[in-house]
Amino acid sequence: MRLTRHPQSPLLYPNPLNAWEALNVFNCGVVRHNGLFHMLYRAQGVDYVSRIGYAVSADGLRWNRLQQPVLEPHQGRDDYRGVEDPRITPLDGTFYMTYTAFGAHSFFPMIARSDNLITWTDVGPLERAQNKDHVLFPEKIGGRYAILHRRPGQIWIAYSDDLIHWDGQQVIMSPRLDNGWDSVSIGSNGVPIRTDHGWLLCYHGYDAAHVYRQSVALLDLEDPTQVIHRPQEFIMEPSEWWEIHGDVPNVVFSCAALVVGEDLYCYYGGADRLIGLATAPFADVMAFAQQG
Ligand code: BMA
């Protein structure tokens, strides 16, 4: 099973008229709300600092962007390379953005909230150590917030009552040393999707050649530390010219997986330069996921 590139991909290009997004636009979170698709995307400008921009779309394909970023370096931890890789979780009537703050000496897993997807307020970092690829579940589990994150190379889970103090840290998925594509490092992609067969988690992995690919796993609904299925194969790898050549070569990296009608939509950054969309019938993704 492989995802199919949408024929209109790539959907978003850098905009040379805006200094802050003139160089690259790539990893993005997408959420549907009030009949519209809302995108928060990572952009790099001529200063190579990452900022987060906002775009809106009626069909998920043609996007209108704000001229100014909605999140810029603002809190010291992000003073070196800025704010990266937004993932958007709607939960309890508000929106949460998990993003990475890239400072001079480390990178930090940040969490912010918003009621309108444009004005964001930090809630707190998940932890004060090198950590990224964190994504909040769209429901409380056992009455508590649950988050996936990445400590070097592995996907971890943690729980919280207030989004500030986290406990229950434990590793749930590791690289498979003998499996090629995900043998070196793995991390979560978009927000886990509730299904009858478990949480569908899209995740990425890379190998010794630093090629980023994507696949899926199913986690138990009540206890997502339990990985029920994890197929060996990937469902997407760089193959288009703009996924192979860009700012960082050989990368497909998604922060957004969502169900649209009968399909899974996966928005992703290609080679850290452009934004694309790949899709598959959701039933096919689920049949594949349960093979592992
Ligand atoms: C990861 C993240 C992503 C990026 C990827 C490939 O570590 O920084 O933002 O797309 O590397 O460069």
mmCIF file of N, CA, C and O in Angstrom, residues 94-188:
data_model
loop_
_atom_site.group_PDB
_atom_site.id
_atom_site.type_symbol
_atom_site.label_atom_id
_atom_site.label_comp_id
_atom_site.label_asym_id
_atom_site.label_seq_id
_atom_site.Cartn_x
_atom_site.Cartn_y
_atom_site.Cartn_z
ATOM 1 N N THR A 94 -10.934 23.923 22.296
ATOM 2 C CA THR A 94 -9.861 24.858 21.989
ATOM 3 C C THR A 94 -8.844 24.147 21.078
ATOM 4 O O THR A 94 -8.998 22.966 20.779
ATOM 5 N N PHE A 95 -7.867 24.907 20.597
ATOM 6 C CA PHE A 95 -6.851 24.310 19.729
ATOM 7 C C PHE A 95 -5.509 24.362 20.438
ATOM 8 O O PHE A 95 -5.165 25.381 21.054
ATOM 9 N N TYR A 96 -4.766 23.264 20.332
ATOM 10 C CA TYR A 96 -3.417 23.230 20.873
ATOM 11 C C TYR A 96 -2.438 23.050 19.723
ATOM 12 O O TYR A 96 -2.698 22.271 18.797
ATOM 13 N N MET A 97 -1.351 23.784 19.794
ATOM 14 C CA MET A 97 -0.276 23.607 18.824
ATOM 15 C C MET A 97 0.950 23.082 19.565
ATOM 16 O O MET A 97 1.396 23.688 20.543
ATOM 17 N N THR A 98 1.455 21.946 19.138
ATOM 18 C CA THR A 98 2.749 21.507 19.638
ATOM 19 C C THR A 98 3.772 21.918 18.580
ATOM 20 O O THR A 98 3.550 21.729 17.382
ATOM 21 N N TYR A 99 4.860 22.523 19.027
ATOM 22 C CA TYR A 99 5.886 22.983 18.086
ATOM 23 C C TYR A 99 7.254 22.917 18.768
ATOM 24 O O TYR A 99 7.347 22.790 19.995
ATOM 25 N N THR A 100 8.283 22.966 17.973
ATOM 26 C CA THR A 100 9.642 22.875 18.492
ATOM 27 C C THR A 100 10.273 24.263 18.524
ATOM 28 O O THR A 100 10.193 24.991 17.532
ATOM 29 N N ALA A 101 10.847 24.615 19.658
ATOM 30 C CA ALA A 101 11.617 25.869 19.761
ATOM 31 C C ALA A 101 13.093 25.504 19.644
ATOM 32 O O ALA A 101 13.585 24.661 20.394
ATOM 33 N N PHE A 102 13.762 26.139 18.688
ATOM 34 C CA PHE A 102 15.143 25.758 18.402
ATOM 35 C C PHE A 102 16.082 26.861 18.901
ATOM 36 O O PHE A 102 16.156 27.935 18.326
ATOM 37 N N GLY A 103 16.750 26.565 20.004
ATOM 38 C CA GLY A 103 17.660 27.543 20.585
ATOM 39 C C GLY A 103 19.108 27.239 20.248
ATOM 40 O O GLY A 103 19.416 26.270 19.552
ATOM 41 N N ALA A 104 19.989 28.047 20.782
ATOM 42 C CA ALA A 104 21.414 27.920 20.469
ATOM 43 C C ALA A 104 21.992 26.619 21.012
ATOM 44 O O ALA A 104 22.883 26.035 20.412
ATOM 45 N N HIS A 105 21.467 26.158 22.137
ATOM 46 C CA HIS A 105 22.095 24.997 22.779
ATOM 47 C C HIS A 105 21.223 23.754 22.810
ATOM 48 O O HIS A 105 21.684 22.679 23.160
ATOM 49 N N SER A 106 19.951 23.875 22.481
ATOM 50 C CA SER A 106 19.072 22.706 22.502
ATOM 51 C C SER A 106 17.803 23.029 21.731
ATOM 52 O O SER A 106 17.619 24.147 21.255
ATOM 53 N N PHE A 107 16.934 22.030 21.612
ATOM 54 C CA PHE A 107 15.601 22.309 21.091
ATOM 55 C C PHE A 107 14.587 21.784 22.099
ATOM 56 O O PHE A 107 14.838 20.838 22.834
ATOM 57 N N PHE A 108 13.425 22.452 22.144
ATOM 58 C CA PHE A 108 12.471 22.243 23.225
ATOM 59 C C PHE A 108 11.083 21.934 22.674
ATOM 60 O O PHE A 108 10.651 22.559 21.703
ATOM 61 N N PRO A 109 10.368 21.031 23.327
ATOM 62 C CA PRO A 109 9.004 20.681 22.885
ATOM 63 C C PRO A 109 7.979 21.623 23.516
ATOM 64 O O PRO A 109 7.620 21.488 24.681
ATOM 65 N N MET A 110 7.495 22.568 22.740
ATOM 66 C CA MET A 110 6.597 23.599 23.254
ATOM 67 C C MET A 110 5.132 23.218 23.010
ATOM 68 O O MET A 110 4.807 22.453 22.102
ATOM 69 N N ILE A 111 4.253 23.808 23.814
ATOM 70 C CA ILE A 111 2.802 23.646 23.643
ATOM 71 C C ILE A 111 2.178 25.040 23.750
ATOM 72 O O ILE A 111 2.504 25.790 24.676
ATOM 73 N N ALA A 112 1.312 25.371 22.800
ATOM 74 C CA ALA A 112 0.600 26.654 22.848
ATOM 75 C C ALA A 112 -0.889 26.385 22.632
ATOM 76 O O ALA A 112 -1.271 25.308 22.170
ATOM 77 N N ARG A 113 -1.711 27.354 22.983
ATOM 78 C CA ARG A 113 -3.152 27.193 22.762
ATOM 79 C C ARG A 113 -3.737 28.426 22.076
ATOM 80 O O ARG A 113 -3.162 29.520 22.136
ATOM 81 N N SER A 114 -4.889 28.210 21.429
ATOM 82 C CA SER A 114 -5.552 29.304 20.719
ATOM 83 C C SER A 114 -7.032 28.992 20.586
ATOM 84 O O SER A 114 -7.425 27.831 20.469
ATOM 85 N N ASP A 115 -7.839 30.044 20.593
ATOM 86 C CA ASP A 115 -9.252 29.849 20.319
ATOM 87 C C ASP A 115 -9.594 30.159 18.866
ATOM 88 O O ASP A 115 -10.676 29.841 18.396
ATOM 89 N N ASN A 116 -8.646 30.804 18.150
ATOM 90 C CA ASN A 116 -8.974 31.228 16.781
ATOM 91 C C ASN A 116 -7.952 30.774 15.743
ATOM 92 O O ASN A 116 -8.037 31.159 14.585
ATOM 93 N N LEU A 117 -6.959 29.997 16.159
ATOM 94 C CA LEU A 117 -5.921 29.431 15.284
ATOM 95 C C LEU A 117 -4.923 30.478 14.788
ATOM 96 O O LEU A 117 -4.047 30.166 13.978
ATOM 97 N N ILE A 118 -5.043 31.701 15.233
ATOM 98 C CA ILE A 118 -4.146 32.761 14.767
ATOM 99 C C ILE A 118 -3.364 33.372 15.927
ATOM 100 O O ILE A 118 -2.167 33.632 15.813
ATOM 101 N N THR A 119 -4.038 33.600 17.058
ATOM 102 C CA THR A 119 -3.366 34.162 18.231
ATOM 103 C C THR A 119 -3.014 33.015 19.171
ATOM 104 O O THR A 119 -3.911 32.331 19.679
ATOM 105 N N TRP A 120 -1.733 32.810 19.404
ATOM 106 C CA TRP A 120 -1.277 31.645 20.179
ATOM 107 C C TRP A 120 -0.611 32.083 21.472
ATOM 108 O O TRP A 120 0.165 33.046 21.488
ATOM 109 N N THR A 121 -0.923 31.360 22.558
ATOM 110 C CA THR A 121 -0.335 31.633 23.873
ATOM 111 C C THR A 121 0.350 30.368 24.369
ATOM 112 O O THR A 121 -0.268 29.298 24.384
ATOM 113 N N ASP A 122 1.596 30.485 24.793
ATOM 114 C CA ASP A 122 2.302 29.304 25.291
ATOM 115 C C ASP A 122 1.672 28.795 26.576
ATOM 116 O O ASP A 122 1.310 29.574 27.466
ATOM 117 N N VAL A 123 1.564 27.477 26.650
ATOM 118 C CA VAL A 123 1.110 26.821 27.874
ATOM 119 C C VAL A 123 2.331 26.350 28.661
ATOM 120 O O VAL A 123 2.344 26.369 29.882
ATOM 121 N N GLY A 124 3.332 25.912 27.950
ATOM 122 C CA GLY A 124 4.546 25.469 28.628
ATOM 123 C C GLY A 124 5.288 24.464 27.790
ATOM 124 O O GLY A 124 4.709 23.872 26.887
ATOM 125 N N PRO A 125 6.560 24.273 28.057
ATOM 126 C CA PRO A 125 7.266 23.189 27.379
ATOM 127 C C PRO A 125 6.886 21.860 28.016
ATOM 128 O O PRO A 125 6.568 21.798 29.207
ATOM 129 N N LEU A 126 6.904 20.819 27.226
ATOM 130 C CA LEU A 126 6.637 19.472 27.734
ATOM 131 C C LEU A 126 7.772 19.029 28.647
ATOM 132 O O LEU A 126 7.570 18.432 29.687
ATOM 133 N N GLU A 127 8.985 19.281 28.241
ATOM 134 C CA GLU A 127 10.116 19.066 29.135
ATOM 135 C C GLU A 127 11.250 19.982 28.726
ATOM 136 O O GLU A 127 11.211 20.603 27.670
ATOM 137 N N ARG A 128 12.248 20.095 29.587
ATOM 138 C CA ARG A 128 13.287 21.087 29.381
ATOM 139 C C ARG A 128 14.550 20.482 28.807
ATOM 140 O O ARG A 128 15.639 20.953 29.055
ATOM 141 N N ALA A 129 14.395 19.410 28.081
ATOM 142 C CA ALA A 129 15.554 18.756 27.485
ATOM 143 C C ALA A 129 15.294 18.561 26.000
ATOM 144 O O ALA A 129 14.190 18.783 25.520
ATOM 145 N N GLN A 130 16.301 18.123 25.325
ATOM 146 C CA GLN A 130 16.255 17.908 23.895
ATOM 147 C C GLN A 130 15.108 16.959 23.530
ATOM 148 O O GLN A 130 15.145 15.786 23.879
ATOM 149 N N ASN A 131 14.125 17.462 22.831
ATOM 150 C CA ASN A 131 12.929 16.670 22.600
ATOM 151 C C ASN A 131 12.107 17.371 21.509
ATOM 152 O O ASN A 131 12.078 18.597 21.460
ATOM 153 N N LYS A 132 11.446 16.608 20.640
ATOM 154 C CA LYS A 132 10.639 17.193 19.555
ATOM 155 C C LYS A 132 9.621 16.159 19.082
ATOM 156 O O LYS A 132 9.397 15.158 19.752
ATOM 157 N N ASP A 133 9.021 16.410 17.925
ATOM 158 C CA ASP A 133 8.032 15.480 17.353
ATOM 159 C C ASP A 133 6.954 15.101 18.364
ATOM 160 O O ASP A 133 6.563 13.933 18.474
ATOM 161 N N HIS A 134 6.482 16.078 19.117
ATOM 162 C CA HIS A 134 5.468 15.804 20.129
ATOM 163 C C HIS A 134 4.100 16.192 19.571
ATOM 164 O O HIS A 134 3.970 17.183 18.846
ATOM 165 N N VAL A 135 3.118 15.387 19.930
ATOM 166 C CA VAL A 135 1.769 15.620 19.414
ATOM 167 C C VAL A 135 0.766 15.167 20.463
ATOM 168 O O VAL A 135 0.875 14.086 21.037
ATOM 169 N N LEU A 136 -0.210 16.044 20.719
ATOM 170 C CA LEU A 136 -1.209 15.800 21.754
ATOM 171 C C LEU A 136 -2.340 14.953 21.177
ATOM 172 O O LEU A 136 -2.811 15.219 20.063
ATOM 173 N N PHE A 137 -2.799 13.956 21.928
ATOM 174 C CA PHE A 137 -3.974 13.192 21.509
ATOM 175 C C PHE A 137 -5.203 14.108 21.511
ATOM 176 O O PHE A 137 -5.298 15.025 22.340
ATOM 177 N N PRO A 138 -6.167 13.838 20.621
ATOM 178 C CA PRO A 138 -7.341 14.723 20.515
ATOM 179 C C PRO A 138 -8.412 14.461 21.572
ATOM 180 O O PRO A 138 -9.479 15.072 21.515
ATOM 181 N N GLU A 139 -8.150 13.529 22.490
ATOM 182 C CA GLU A 139 -9.058 13.259 23.609
ATOM 183 C C GLU A 139 -8.216 12.995 24.832
ATOM 184 O O GLU A 139 -7.073 12.538 24.716
ATOM 185 N N LYS A 140 -8.801 13.228 26.003
ATOM 186 C CA LYS A 140 -8.130 12.762 27.207
ATOM 187 C C LYS A 140 -8.229 11.235 27.246
ATOM 188 O O LYS A 140 -9.205 10.660 26.775
ATOM 189 N N ILE A 141 -7.222 10.617 27.815
ATOM 190 C CA ILE A 141 -7.218 9.156 27.936
ATOM 191 C C ILE A 141 -7.138 8.839 29.427
ATOM 192 O O ILE A 141 -6.230 9.311 30.116
ATOM 193 N N GLY A 142 -8.143 8.091 29.919
ATOM 194 C CA GLY A 142 -8.207 7.847 31.361
ATOM 195 C C GLY A 142 -8.338 9.162 32.125
ATOM 196 O O GLY A 142 -7.819 9.303 33.240
ATOM 197 N N GLY A 143 -8.999 10.145 31.531
ATOM 198 C CA GLY A 143 -9.223 11.430 32.200
ATOM 199 C C GLY A 143 -8.027 12.371 32.182
ATOM 200 O O GLY A 143 -8.071 13.437 32.797
ATOM 201 N N ARG A 144 -6.961 12.014 31.451
ATOM 202 C CA ARG A 144 -5.750 12.846 31.465
ATOM 203 C C ARG A 144 -5.316 13.195 30.042
ATOM 204 O O ARG A 144 -5.568 12.442 29.097
ATOM 205 N N TYR A 145 -4.649 14.343 29.909
ATOM 206 C CA TYR A 145 -4.033 14.662 28.626
ATOM 207 C C TYR A 145 -2.957 13.625 28.339
ATOM 208 O O TYR A 145 -2.241 13.191 29.251
ATOM 209 N N ALA A 146 -2.834 13.245 27.073
ATOM 210 C CA ALA A 146 -1.795 12.289 26.681
ATOM 211 C C ALA A 146 -1.038 12.863 25.496
ATOM 212 O O ALA A 146 -1.627 13.506 24.614
ATOM 213 N N ILE A 147 0.253 12.663 25.482
ATOM 214 C CA ILE A 147 1.083 13.234 24.423
ATOM 215 C C ILE A 147 2.120 12.212 23.985
ATOM 216 O O ILE A 147 2.637 11.447 24.807
ATOM 217 N N LEU A 148 2.363 12.167 22.683
ATOM 218 C CA LEU A 148 3.506 11.399 22.178
ATOM 219 C C LEU A 148 4.639 12.382 21.962
ATOM 220 O O LEU A 148 4.415 13.542 21.596
ATOM 221 N N HIS A 149 5.867 11.935 22.175
ATOM 222 C CA HIS A 149 7.009 12.813 21.936
ATOM 223 C C HIS A 149 8.205 11.982 21.553
ATOM 224 O O HIS A 149 8.110 10.752 21.461
ATOM 225 N N ARG A 150 9.301 12.647 21.281
ATOM 226 C CA ARG A 150 10.477 11.916 20.829
ATOM 227 C C ARG A 150 11.675 12.243 21.678
ATOM 228 O O ARG A 150 12.160 13.372 21.682
ATOM 229 N N ARG A 151 12.098 11.260 22.453
ATOM 230 C CA ARG A 151 13.428 11.352 23.032
ATOM 231 C C ARG A 151 14.337 10.654 22.048
ATOM 232 O O ARG A 151 13.875 9.798 21.296
ATOM 233 N N PRO A 152 15.638 10.997 22.028
ATOM 234 C CA PRO A 152 16.459 10.611 20.881
ATOM 235 C C PRO A 152 16.078 9.272 20.236
ATOM 236 O O PRO A 152 16.234 8.204 20.810
ATOM 237 N N GLY A 153 15.530 9.407 19.022
ATOM 238 C CA GLY A 153 15.323 8.236 18.178
ATOM 239 C C GLY A 153 14.056 7.435 18.413
ATOM 240 O O GLY A 153 13.653 6.655 17.560
ATOM 241 N N GLN A 154 13.380 7.611 19.560
ATOM 242 C CA GLN A 154 12.258 6.748 19.909
ATOM 243 C C GLN A 154 10.979 7.566 20.164
ATOM 244 O O GLN A 154 11.061 8.715 20.592
ATOM 245 N N ILE A 155 9.825 6.917 19.993
ATOM 246 C CA ILE A 155 8.551 7.566 20.331
ATOM 247 C C ILE A 155 8.186 7.208 21.775
ATOM 248 O O ILE A 155 8.126 6.032 22.138
ATOM 249 N N TRP A 156 7.952 8.249 22.572
ATOM 250 C CA TRP A 156 7.585 8.102 23.978
ATOM 251 C C TRP A 156 6.169 8.623 24.189
ATOM 252 O O TRP A 156 5.619 9.343 23.357
ATOM 253 N N ILE A 157 5.622 8.292 25.356
ATOM 254 C CA ILE A 157 4.315 8.821 25.742
ATOM 255 C C ILE A 157 4.459 9.486 27.111
ATOM 256 O O ILE A 157 5.382 9.135 27.884
ATOM 257 N N ALA A 158 3.584 10.448 27.407
ATOM 258 C CA ALA A 158 3.529 11.054 28.742
ATOM 259 C C ALA A 158 2.098 11.516 28.986
ATOM 260 O O ALA A 158 1.312 11.687 28.042
ATOM 261 N N TYR A 159 1.768 11.716 30.255
ATOM 262 C CA TYR A 159 0.405 12.105 30.647
ATOM 263 C C TYR A 159 0.460 13.330 31.560
ATOM 264 O O TYR A 159 1.462 13.562 32.251
ATOM 265 N N SER A 160 -0.652 14.079 31.578
ATOM 266 C CA SER A 160 -0.683 15.294 32.396
ATOM 267 C C SER A 160 -2.115 15.643 32.772
ATOM 268 O O SER A 160 -3.067 15.339 32.040
ATOM 269 N N ASP A 161 -2.269 16.339 33.908
ATOM 270 C CA ASP A 161 -3.579 16.878 34.285
ATOM 271 C C ASP A 161 -3.742 18.330 33.845
ATOM 272 O O ASP A 161 -4.857 18.825 33.735
ATOM 273 N N ASP A 162 -2.607 19.018 33.634
ATOM 274 C CA ASP A 162 -2.678 20.462 33.395
ATOM 275 C C ASP A 162 -1.849 20.935 32.191
ATOM 276 O O ASP A 162 -1.730 22.136 31.963
ATOM 277 N N LEU A 163 -1.280 20.024 31.436
ATOM 278 C CA LEU A 163 -0.431 20.335 30.274
ATOM 279 C C LEU A 163 0.904 20.981 30.679
ATOM 280 O O LEU A 163 1.660 21.432 29.826
ATOM 281 N N ILE A 164 1.179 21.045 31.955
ATOM 282 C CA ILE A 164 2.430 21.645 32.432
ATOM 283 C C ILE A 164 3.314 20.595 33.103
ATOM 284 O O ILE A 164 4.501 20.493 32.822
ATOM 285 N N HIS A 165 2.704 19.813 33.996
ATOM 286 C CA HIS A 165 3.448 18.760 34.693
ATOM 287 C C HIS A 165 3.146 17.425 34.023
ATOM 288 O O HIS A 165 1.965 17.051 33.912
ATOM 289 N N TRP A 166 4.175 16.732 33.590
ATOM 290 C CA TRP A 166 4.001 15.487 32.834
ATOM 291 C C TRP A 166 4.612 14.320 33.598
ATOM 292 O O TRP A 166 5.676 14.462 34.213
ATOM 293 N N ASP A 167 3.950 13.168 33.532
ATOM 294 C CA ASP A 167 4.500 11.970 34.166
ATOM 295 C C ASP A 167 4.151 10.754 33.305
ATOM 296 O O ASP A 167 3.572 10.892 32.227
ATOM 297 N N GLY A 168 4.492 9.580 33.805
ATOM 298 C CA GLY A 168 4.185 8.351 33.076
ATOM 299 C C GLY A 168 5.014 8.180 31.817
ATOM 300 O O GLY A 168 4.638 7.441 30.902
ATOM 301 N N GLN A 169 6.145 8.866 31.772
ATOM 302 C CA GLN A 169 7.002 8.784 30.586
ATOM 303 C C GLN A 169 7.395 7.334 30.325
ATOM 304 O O GLN A 169 7.901 6.657 31.209
ATOM 305 N N GLN A 170 7.175 6.906 29.109
ATOM 306 C CA GLN A 170 7.634 5.562 28.758
ATOM 307 C C GLN A 170 7.770 5.429 27.249
ATOM 308 O O GLN A 170 7.028 6.063 26.498
ATOM 309 N N VAL A 171 8.743 4.644 26.828
ATOM 310 C CA VAL A 171 8.958 4.464 25.398
ATOM 311 C C VAL A 171 7.908 3.508 24.857
ATOM 312 O O VAL A 171 7.560 2.522 25.516
ATOM 313 N N ILE A 172 7.335 3.837 23.685
ATOM 314 C CA ILE A 172 6.355 2.902 23.109
ATOM 315 C C ILE A 172 6.802 2.317 21.765
ATOM 316 O O ILE A 172 6.380 1.240 21.394
ATOM 317 N N MET A 173 7.641 3.032 21.027
ATOM 318 C CA MET A 173 8.123 2.493 19.745
ATOM 319 C C MET A 173 9.574 2.903 19.532
ATOM 320 O O MET A 173 9.936 4.044 19.809
ATOM 321 N N SER A 174 10.356 1.982 19.011
ATOM 322 C CA SER A 174 11.786 2.245 18.783
ATOM 323 C C SER A 174 12.129 1.975 17.326
ATOM 324 O O SER A 174 11.376 1.282 16.623
ATOM 325 N N PRO A 175 13.268 2.469 16.869
ATOM 326 C CA PRO A 175 13.720 2.086 15.527
ATOM 327 C C PRO A 175 13.884 0.564 15.449
ATOM 328 O O PRO A 175 14.169 -0.074 16.459
ATOM 329 N N ARG A 176 13.672 0.021 14.245
ATOM 330 C CA ARG A 176 13.879 -1.424 14.053
ATOM 331 C C ARG A 176 15.205 -1.601 13.332
ATOM 332 O O ARG A 176 15.309 -1.380 12.120
ATOM 333 N N LEU A 177 16.207 -1.992 14.078
ATOM 334 C CA LEU A 177 17.584 -1.956 13.586
ATOM 335 C C LEU A 177 17.779 -2.794 12.334
ATOM 336 O O LEU A 177 18.614 -2.483 11.501
ATOM 337 N N ASP A 178 16.967 -3.847 12.197
ATOM 338 C CA ASP A 178 17.146 -4.746 11.047
ATOM 339 C C ASP A 178 16.104 -4.498 9.957
ATOM 340 O O ASP A 178 15.896 -5.327 9.087
ATOM 341 N N ASN A 179 15.418 -3.350 10.029
ATOM 342 C CA ASN A 179 14.304 -3.153 9.094
ATOM 343 C C ASN A 179 14.563 -2.120 8.007
ATOM 344 O O ASN A 179 13.666 -1.726 7.288
ATOM 345 N N GLY A 180 15.803 -1.628 7.885
ATOM 346 C CA GLY A 180 16.070 -0.707 6.783
ATOM 347 C C GLY A 180 15.518 0.681 7.014
ATOM 348 O O GLY A 180 16.122 1.493 7.716
ATOM 349 N N TRP A 181 14.302 0.958 6.517
ATOM 350 C CA TRP A 181 13.840 2.340 6.404
ATOM 351 C C TRP A 181 13.677 3.045 7.745
ATOM 352 O O TRP A 181 13.849 4.256 7.828
ATOM 353 N N ASP A 182 13.332 2.313 8.817
ATOM 354 C CA ASP A 182 13.160 2.972 10.129
ATOM 355 C C ASP A 182 14.198 2.468 11.136
ATOM 356 O O ASP A 182 13.906 2.294 12.304
ATOM 357 N N SER A 183 15.410 2.277 10.650
ATOM 358 C CA SER A 183 16.433 1.628 11.479
ATOM 359 C C SER A 183 17.212 2.590 12.373
ATOM 360 O O SER A 183 17.867 2.155 13.309
ATOM 361 N N VAL A 184 17.128 3.901 12.111
ATOM 362 C CA VAL A 184 17.967 4.837 12.889
ATOM 363 C C VAL A 184 17.151 5.670 13.872
ATOM 364 O O VAL A 184 17.486 5.773 15.053
ATOM 365 N N SER A 185 16.061 6.275 13.398
ATOM 366 C CA SER A 185 15.290 7.170 14.261
ATOM 367 C C SER A 185 13.846 7.201 13.784
ATOM 368 O O SER A 185 13.587 7.106 12.579
ATOM 369 N N ILE A 186 12.904 7.342 14.729
ATOM 370 C CA ILE A 186 11.495 7.477 14.361
ATOM 371 C C ILE A 186 10.862 8.605 15.183
ATOM 372 O O ILE A 186 11.378 8.979 16.247
ATOM 373 N N GLY A 187 9.729 9.139 14.691
ATOM 374 C CA GLY A 187 8.987 10.162 15.420
ATOM 375 C C GLY A 187 7.565 10.224 14.904
ATOM 376 O O GLY A 187 7.280 9.805 13.774
ATOM 377 N N SER A 188 6.655 10.748 15.733
ATOM 378 C CA SER A 188 5.245 10.850 15.335
ATOM 379 C C SER A 188 5.063 11.883 14.234
ATOM 380 O O SER A 188 5.801 12.870 14.166
#
